[in-house]
C-alpha positions as protocol buffer text, in pm:
chain_id: "A"
residue {
  index: 1
  type: MET
  ca { x: 11647 y: 6084 z: -1515 }
}
residue {
  index: 2
  type: VAL
  ca { x: 11615 y: 6367 z: -1750 }
}
residue {
  index: 3
  type: ALA
  ca { x: 11669 y: 6719 z: -1766 }
}
residue {
  index: 4
  type: VAL
  ca { x: 11613 y: 7015 z: -1920 }
}
residue {
  index: 5
  type: THR
  ca { x: 11894 y: 7298 z: -1764 }
}
residue {
  index: 6
  type: CYS
  ca { x: 11784 y: 7688 z: -1823 }
}
residue {
  index: 7
  type: LEU
  ca { x: 11905 y: 7980 z: -1661 }
}
residue {
  index: 8
  type: ALA
  ca { x: 11621 y: 7992 z: -1410 }
}
residue {
  index: 9
  type: LEU
  ca { x: 11376 y: 7797 z: -1208 }
}
residue {
  index: 10
  type: VAL
  ca { x: 11411 y: 7402 z: -1222 }
}
residue {
  index: 11
  type: LEU
  ca { x: 11098 y: 7240 z: -1253 }
}
residue {
  index: 12
  type: SER
  ca { x: 11166 y: 6797 z: -1203 }
}
residue {
  index: 13
  type: ILE
  ca { x: 10868 y: 6603 z: -1257 }
}
residue {
  index: 14
  type: TRP
  ca { x: 10874 y: 6232 z: -1124 }
}
residue {
  index: 15
  type: THR
  ca { x: 10649 y: 5896 z: -1179 }
}
residue {
  index: 16
  type: PRO
  ca { x: 10602 y: 5702 z: -996 }
}
residue {
  index: 17
  type: PHE
  ca { x: 10731 y: 5403 z: -1215 }
}
residue {
  index: 18
  type: ALA
  ca { x: 11010 y: 5534 z: -1425 }
}
residue {
  index: 19
  type: PHE
  ca { x: 11061 y: 5840 z: -1151 }
}
residue {
  index: 20
  type: ALA
  ca { x: 11161 y: 6088 z: -1475 }
}
residue {
  index: 21
  type: ALA
  ca { x: 11256 y: 6378 z: -1362 }
}
residue {
  index: 22
  type: ALA
  ca { x: 11231 y: 6775 z: -1605 }
}
residue {
  index: 23
  type: SER
  ca { x: 11370 y: 7068 z: -1415 }
}
residue {
  index: 24
  type: VAL
  ca { x: 11334 y: 7392 z: -1569 }
}
residue {
  index: 25
  type: GLN
  ca { x: 11546 y: 7680 z: -1464 }
}
residue {
  index: 26
  type: MET
  ca { x: 11551 y: 8066 z: -1452 }
}
residue {
  index: 27
  type: VAL
  ca { x: 11732 y: 8315 z: -1518 }
}
residue {
  index: 28
  type: GLU
  ca { x: 11739 y: 8673 z: -1529 }
}
residue {
  index: 29
  type: GLY
  ca { x: 11943 y: 8729 z: -1812 }
}
residue {
  index: 30
  type: SER
  ca { x: 12023 y: 9053 z: -1878 }
}
residue {
  index: 31
  type: ALA
  ca { x: 11914 y: 9305 z: -1640 }
}
residue {
  index: 32
  type: SER
  ca { x: 11801 y: 9539 z: -1889 }
}
residue {
  index: 33
  type: ASN
  ca { x: 11599 y: 9292 z: -2050 }
}
residue {
  index: 34
  type: ILE
  ca { x: 11326 y: 9161 z: -1806 }
}
residue {
  index: 35
  type: ASN
  ca { x: 11143 y: 8966 z: -2072 }
}
residue {
  index: 36
  type: SER
  ca { x: 11411 y: 8680 z: -2085 }
}
residue {
  index: 37
  type: TRP
  ca { x: 11369 y: 8554 z: -1727 }
}
residue {
  index: 38
  type: ALA
  ca { x: 11085 y: 8318 z: -1727 }
}
residue {
  index: 39
  type: PHE
  ca { x: 11042 y: 7939 z: -1637 }
}
residue {
  index: 40
  type: MET
  ca { x: 11217 y: 7670 z: -1849 }
}
residue {
  index: 41
  type: PRO
  ca { x: 11024 y: 7427 z: -1975 }
}
residue {
  index: 42
  type: ALA
  ca { x: 10705 y: 7669 z: -1945 }
}
residue {
  index: 43
  type: GLU
  ca { x: 10468 y: 7398 z: -2037 }
}
residue {
  index: 44
  type: VAL
  ca { x: 10487 y: 7043 z: -1879 }
}
residue {
  index: 45
  type: THR
  ca { x: 10289 y: 6736 z: -1890 }
}
residue {
  index: 46
  type: ILE
  ca { x: 10274 y: 6483 z: -1521 }
}
residue {
  index: 47
  type: ALA
  ca { x: 10048 y: 6246 z: -1463 }
}
residue {
  index: 48
  type: ALA
  ca { x: 9786 y: 6259 z: -1148 }
}
residue {
  index: 49
  type: GLY
  ca { x: 9952 y: 6151 z: -850 }
}
residue {
  index: 50
  type: ASP
  ca { x: 10351 y: 6222 z: -952 }
}
residue {
  index: 51
  type: PHE
  ca { x: 10509 y: 6555 z: -814 }
}
residue {
  index: 52
  type: VAL
  ca { x: 10676 y: 6859 z: -955 }
}
residue {
  index: 53
  type: THR
  ca { x: 11001 y: 6976 z: -795 }
}
residue {
  index: 54
  type: TRP
  ca { x: 11084 y: 7381 z: -884 }
}
residue {
  index: 55
  type: LYS
  ca { x: 11415 y: 7448 z: -845 }
}
residue {
  index: 56
  type: ASN
  ca { x: 11589 y: 7887 z: -804 }
}
residue {
  index: 57
  type: SER
  ca { x: 11923 y: 7879 z: -1033 }
}
residue {
  index: 58
  type: GLY
  ca { x: 11901 y: 8258 z: -1039 }
}
residue {
  index: 59
  type: THR
  ca { x: 12039 y: 8528 z: -839 }
}
residue {
  index: 60
  type: LEU
  ca { x: 11683 y: 8671 z: -667 }
}
residue {
  index: 61
  type: ALA
  ca { x: 11372 y: 8532 z: -521 }
}
residue {
  index: 62
  type: HIS
  ca { x: 11105 y: 8321 z: -743 }
}
residue {
  index: 63
  type: SER
  ca { x: 10785 y: 8146 z: -647 }
}
residue {
  index: 64
  type: ALA
  ca { x: 10605 y: 7928 z: -865 }
}
residue {
  index: 65
  type: THR
  ca { x: 10201 y: 8012 z: -797 }
}
residue {
  index: 66
  type: ALA
  ca { x: 9857 y: 7909 z: -918 }
}
residue {
  index: 67
  type: ASP
  ca { x: 9657 y: 8080 z: -1089 }
}
residue {
  index: 68
  type: ASP
  ca { x: 9367 y: 7976 z: -933 }
}
residue {
  index: 69
  type: GLY
  ca { x: 9534 y: 7898 z: -575 }
}
residue {
  index: 70
  type: ALA
  ca { x: 9618 y: 7496 z: -627 }
}
residue {
  index: 71
  type: PHE
  ca { x: 9943 y: 7509 z: -495 }
}
residue {
  index: 72
  type: ASP
  ca { x: 10189 y: 7799 z: -427 }
}
residue {
  index: 73
  type: THR
  ca { x: 10597 y: 7725 z: -351 }
}
residue {
  index: 74
  type: GLY
  ca { x: 10623 y: 8029 z: -186 }
}
residue {
  index: 75
  type: LEU
  ca { x: 10941 y: 8264 z: -235 }
}
residue {
  index: 76
  type: LEU
  ca { x: 11220 y: 8045 z: -298 }
}
residue {
  index: 77
  type: GLN
  ca { x: 11600 y: 8158 z: -265 }
}
residue {
  index: 78
  type: PRO
  ca { x: 11868 y: 8096 z: -494 }
}
residue {
  index: 79
  type: GLY
  ca { x: 11971 y: 7751 z: -497 }
}
residue {
  index: 80
  type: ASP
  ca { x: 11636 y: 7597 z: -301 }
}
residue {
  index: 81
  type: SER
  ca { x: 11380 y: 7383 z: -440 }
}
residue {
  index: 82
  type: LEU
  ca { x: 11032 y: 7249 z: -353 }
}
residue {
  index: 83
  type: ASN
  ca { x: 10822 y: 6937 z: -473 }
}
residue {
  index: 84
  type: VAL
  ca { x: 10494 y: 6969 z: -515 }
}
residue {
  index: 85
  type: THR
  ca { x: 10269 y: 6707 z: -538 }
}
residue {
  index: 86
  type: LEU
  ca { x: 9888 y: 6757 z: -837 }
}
residue {
  index: 87
  type: SER
  ca { x: 9664 y: 6457 z: -744 }
}
residue {
  index: 88
  type: ASN
  ca { x: 9347 y: 6622 z: -967 }
}
residue {
  index: 89
  type: PRO
  ca { x: 9324 y: 6598 z: -1335 }
}
residue {
  index: 90
  type: GLY
  ca { x: 9347 y: 6964 z: -1458 }
}
residue {
  index: 91
  type: THR
  ca { x: 9528 y: 7256 z: -1645 }
}
residue {
  index: 92
  type: TYR
  ca { x: 9731 y: 7437 z: -1371 }
}
residue {
  index: 93
  type: ALA
  ca { x: 9850 y: 7789 z: -1505 }
}
residue {
  index: 94
  type: TYR
  ca { x: 10110 y: 7982 z: -1290 }
}
residue {
  index: 95
  type: HIS
  ca { x: 10357 y: 8267 z: -1212 }
}
residue {
  index: 96
  type: CYS
  ca { x: 10608 y: 8388 z: -1049 }
}
residue {
  index: 97
  type: THR
  ca { x: 10474 y: 8578 z: -727 }
}
residue {
  index: 98
  type: PRO
  ca { x: 10771 y: 8887 z: -760 }
}
residue {
  index: 99
  type: HIS
  ca { x: 10793 y: 8862 z: -1118 }
}
residue {
  index: 100
  type: PRO
  ca { x: 10434 y: 8838 z: -1294 }
}
residue {
  index: 101
  type: TRP
  ca { x: 10542 y: 8857 z: -1648 }
}
residue {
  index: 102
  type: MET
  ca { x: 10743 y: 8463 z: -1567 }
}
residue {
  index: 103
  type: LYS
  ca { x: 10430 y: 8199 z: -1679 }
}
residue {
  index: 104
  type: GLY
  ca { x: 10444 y: 7813 z: -1729 }
}
residue {
  index: 105
  type: THR
  ca { x: 10127 y: 7536 z: -1744 }
}
residue {
  index: 106
  type: ILE
  ca { x: 10135 y: 7219 z: -1587 }
}
residue {
  index: 107
  type: THR
  ca { x: 9900 y: 6995 z: -1723 }
}
residue {
  index: 108
  type: VAL
  ca { x: 9784 y: 6719 z: -1517 }
}
residue {
  index: 109
  type: THR
  ca { x: 9617 y: 6387 z: -1720 }
}
residue {
  index: 110
  type: ALA
  ca { x: 9506 y: 6118 z: -1517 }
}
residue {
  index: 111
  type: ALA
  ca { x: 9660 y: 5795 z: -1365 }
}
residue {
  index: 112
  type: ALA
  ca { x: 9762 y: 5561 z: -1595 }
}
residue {
  index: 113
  type: ALA
  ca { x: 9510 y: 5220 z: -1447 }
}
residue {
  index: 114
  type: ALA
  ca { x: 9775 y: 4970 z: -1313 }
}
residue {
  index: 115
  type: PRO
  ca { x: 9767 y: 4601 z: -1493 }
}
residue {
  index: 116
  type: ALA
  ca { x: 9536 y: 4412 z: -1306 }
}
residue {
  index: 117
  type: PRO
  ca { x: 9686 y: 4145 z: -1109 }
}
residue {
  index: 118
  type: ALA
  ca { x: 9657 y: 3849 z: -1333 }
}
residue {
  index: 119
  type: ALA
  ca { x: 9493 y: 3556 z: -1186 }
}
residue {
  index: 120
  type: PRO
  ca { x: 9580 y: 3306 z: -1073 }
}
residue {
  index: 121
  type: ALA
  ca { x: 9600 y: 2967 z: -1292 }
}
residue {
  index: 122
  type: ALA
  ca { x: 9318 y: 2739 z: -1221 }
}
residue {
  index: 123
  type: ALA
  ca { x: 9488 y: 2419 z: -1074 }
}
residue {
  index: 124
  type: ALA
  ca { x: 9428 y: 2164 z: -1276 }
}
residue {
  index: 125
  type: PRO
  ca { x: 9183 y: 1889 z: -1182 }
}
residue {
  index: 126
  type: ALA
  ca { x: 9375 y: 1545 z: -1021 }
}
residue {
  index: 127
  type: ALA
  ca { x: 9395 y: 1303 z: -1257 }
}
residue {
  index: 128
  type: ALA
  ca { x: 9090 y: 1045 z: -1148 }
}
residue {
  index: 129
  type: PRO
  ca { x: 9225 y: 710 z: -1097 }
}
residue {
  index: 130
  type: ALA
  ca { x: 9206 y: 475 z: -1339 }
}
residue {
  index: 131
  type: ALA
  ca { x: 8887 y: 185 z: -1365 }
}
residue {
  index: 132
  type: PRO
  ca { x: 9043 y: -145 z: -1276 }
}
residue {
  index: 133
  type: ALA
  ca { x: 9096 y: -336 z: -1505 }
}
residue {
  index: 134
  type: ALA
  ca { x: 8807 y: -601 z: -1526 }
}
residue {
  index: 135
  type: ALA
  ca { x: 8914 y: -911 z: -1508 }
}
residue {
  index: 136
  type: ALA
  ca { x: 8884 y: -1132 z: -1790 }
}
residue {
  index: 137
  type: PRO
  ca { x: 8581 y: -1397 z: -1698 }
}
residue {
  index: 138
  type: ALA
  ca { x: 8746 y: -1778 z: -1700 }
}
residue {
  index: 139
  type: ALA
  ca { x: 8699 y: -1956 z: -1962 }
}
residue {
  index: 140
  type: ALA
  ca { x: 8418 y: -2225 z: -1943 }
}
residue {
  index: 141
  type: PRO
  ca { x: 8531 y: -2584 z: -1963 }
}
residue {
  index: 142
  type: ALA
  ca { x: 8521 y: -2759 z: -2287 }
}
residue {
  index: 143
  type: ALA
  ca { x: 8227 y: -2965 z: -2305 }
}
residue {
  index: 144
  type: GLN
  ca { x: 8303 y: -3398 z: -2297 }
}
residue {
  index: 145
  type: ALA
  ca { x: 8202 y: -3506 z: -2602 }
}
residue {
  index: 146
  type: GLN
  ca { x: 7894 y: -3737 z: -2468 }
}
residue {
  index: 147
  type: PRO
  ca { x: 7936 y: -4093 z: -2616 }
}
residue {
  index: 148
  type: THR
  ca { x: 7697 y: -4164 z: -2866 }
}
residue {
  index: 149
  type: PRO
  ca { x: 7441 y: -4492 z: -2750 }
}
residue {
  index: 150
  type: THR
  ca { x: 7443 y: -4723 z: -2954 }
}
residue {
  index: 151
  type: PRO
  ca { x: 7127 y: -4873 z: -3030 }
}
residue {
  index: 152
  type: PHE
  ca { x: 7006 y: -5199 z: -2878 }
}
residue {
  index: 153
  type: ARG
  ca { x: 6889 y: -5416 z: -3122 }
}
residue {
  index: 154
  type: PHE
  ca { x: 6690 y: -5741 z: -3037 }
}
residue {
  index: 155
  type: LEU
  ca { x: 6751 y: -6102 z: -3173 }
}
residue {
  index: 156
  type: THR
  ca { x: 6440 y: -6254 z: -3327 }
}
residue {
  index: 157
  type: PRO
  ca { x: 6453 y: -6554 z: -3202 }
}
residue {
  index: 158
  type: THR
  ca { x: 6501 y: -6873 z: -3455 }
}
residue {
  index: 159
  type: PRO
  ca { x: 6143 y: -7056 z: -3402 }
}
residue {
  index: 160
  type: PHE
  ca { x: 6175 y: -7395 z: -3342 }
}
residue {
  index: 161
  type: VAL
  ca { x: 6061 y: -7652 z: -3582 }
}
residue {
  index: 162
  type: SER
  ca { x: 5974 y: -7990 z: -3526 }
}
residue {
  index: 163
  type: ARG
  ca { x: 6103 y: -8246 z: -3759 }
}
residue {
  index: 164
  type: PRO
  ca { x: 6042 y: -8559 z: -3822 }
}
residue {
  index: 165
  type: ALA
  ca { x: 6232 y: -8823 z: -3595 }
}
residue {
  index: 166
  type: THR
  ca { x: 6477 y: -8936 z: -3977 }
}
residue {
  index: 167
  type: THR
  ca { x: 6646 y: -9302 z: -3980 }
}
residue {
  index: 168
  type: THR
  ca { x: 7038 y: -9258 z: -3901 }
}
residue {
  index: 169
  type: SER
  ca { x: 7284 y: -9407 z: -4104 }
}
residue {
  index: 170
  type: THR
  ca { x: 7423 y: -9669 z: -3911 }
}
residue {
  index: 171
  type: THR
  ca { x: 7765 y: -9580 z: -4159 }
}
residue {
  index: 172
  type: THR
  ca { x: 8038 y: -9616 z: -3931 }
}
residue {
  index: 173
  type: GLY
  ca { x: 8230 y: -9353 z: -3872 }
}
residue {
  index: 174
  type: GLN
  ca { x: 7949 y: -9106 z: -3942 }
}
residue {
  index: 175
  type: THR
  ca { x: 7758 y: -8918 z: -3667 }
}
residue {
  index: 176
  type: PRO
  ca { x: 7374 y: -8963 z: -3622 }
}
residue {
  index: 177
  type: ARG
  ca { x: 7172 y: -8671 z: -3731 }
}
residue {
  index: 178
  type: THR
  ca { x: 6976 y: -8554 z: -3447 }
}
residue {
  index: 179
  type: GLY
  ca { x: 6683 y: -8331 z: -3750 }
}
residue {
  index: 180
  type: GLY
  ca { x: 6719 y: -8080 z: -3448 }
}
residue {
  index: 181
  type: LEU
  ca { x: 6608 y: -8267 z: -3170 }
}
residue {
  index: 182
  type: PRO
  ca { x: 6883 y: -8277 z: -2900 }
}
residue {
  index: 183
  type: LEU
  ca { x: 7047 y: -8622 z: -2851 }
}
residue {
  index: 184
  type: GLU
  ca { x: 6886 y: -8767 z: -2525 }
}
residue {
  index: 185
  type: LEU
  ca { x: 6549 y: -8713 z: -2674 }
}
residue {
  index: 186
  type: ALA
  ca { x: 6651 y: -8855 z: -3001 }
}
residue {
  index: 187
  type: LEU
  ca { x: 6892 y: -9190 z: -2932 }
}
residue {
  index: 188
  type: PRO
  ca { x: 6552 y: -9306 z: -2801 }
}
residue {
  index: 189
  type: LEU
  ca { x: 6365 y: -9252 z: -3120 }
}
residue {
  index: 190
  type: LEU
  ca { x: 6596 y: -9408 z: -3303 }
}
residue {
  index: 191
  type: ALA
  ca { x: 6642 y: -9690 z: -3092 }
}
residue {
  index: 192
  type: ALA
  ca { x: 6228 y: -9737 z: -3107 }
}
residue {
  index: 193
  type: GLY
  ca { x: 6253 y: -9700 z: -3494 }
}
residue {
  index: 194
  type: ALA
  ca { x: 6549 y: -9955 z: -3539 }
}
residue {
  index: 195
  type: SER
  ca { x: 6371 y: -10262 z: -3268 }
}
residue {
  index: 196
  type: ALA
  ca { x: 6039 y: -10145 z: -3511 }
}
residue {
  index: 197
  type: LEU
  ca { x: 6283 y: -10243 z: -3897 }
}
residue {
  index: 198
  type: GLY
  ca { x: 6402 y: -10508 z: -3700 }
}
residue {
  index: 199
  type: GLY
  ca { x: 6064 y: -10640 z: -3637 }
}
residue {
  index: 200
  type: GLY
  ca { x: 5893 y: -10567 z: -3981 }
}
residue {
  index: 201
  type: ALA
  ca { x: 6198 y: -10753 z: -4151 }
}
residue {
  index: 202
  type: TYR
  ca { x: 6143 y: -11035 z: -3923 }
}
residue {
  index: 203
  type: VAL
  ca { x: 5789 y: -11071 z: -4084 }
}
residue {
  index: 204
  type: LEU
  ca { x: 5909 y: -11004 z: -4408 }
}
residue {
  index: 205
  type: ARG
  ca { x: 6196 y: -11323 z: -4414 }
}
residue {
  index: 206
  type: ARG
  ca { x: 5916 y: -11544 z: -4276 }
}
residue {
  index: 207
  type: GLY
  ca { x: 5620 y: -11458 z: -4517 }
}
residue {
  index: 208
  type: ARG
  ca { x: 5868 y: -11532 z: -4807 }
}
residue {
  index: 209
  type: ARG
  ca { x: 5960 y: -11887 z: -4646 }
}
residue {
  index: 210
  type: ARG
  ca { x: 5596 y: -11978 z: -4658 }
}
């Protein structure tokens, strides 16, 4: 609390935030010098809505009366005090009714706007659930190697060539040649040929004898 002490009326001022006070005292001073009687401090500034406290610390009754009638403490006896709230901005001149040479001024300023409450922080949006990881596609089965088909080859038949019967040698230990004929066919032919040859030899021998 800030206090200004003088010899007369005490003026106190409180703000709704800091409750600071200013005091003005009045003292008659010398009875032979009434000009020494005054409100101290003579000028005070407050914010709209604050109140002023006047306190008489002299030996005579005093008042704080607005020139335009906005407020009036009435007579305050020595040691008395009174609070007056001023809500309208402006300048108020006042005086002491029994001692009009005692004058003061109060300036009321517009009240400071109270700070706006901080806006609540917006809630952060809930994180979207993570999308499930897509399952990897199953690997395609490895293609089985297909066997390469072996081309079919048609065997060219060997043409059958008919060969004339040949005279087989009767040499011991040699296999008779059939000329490509089956043995069961070749043997009769060979036998017939041998018989024919034998007959011819017989004719030749008879001819030579003649």
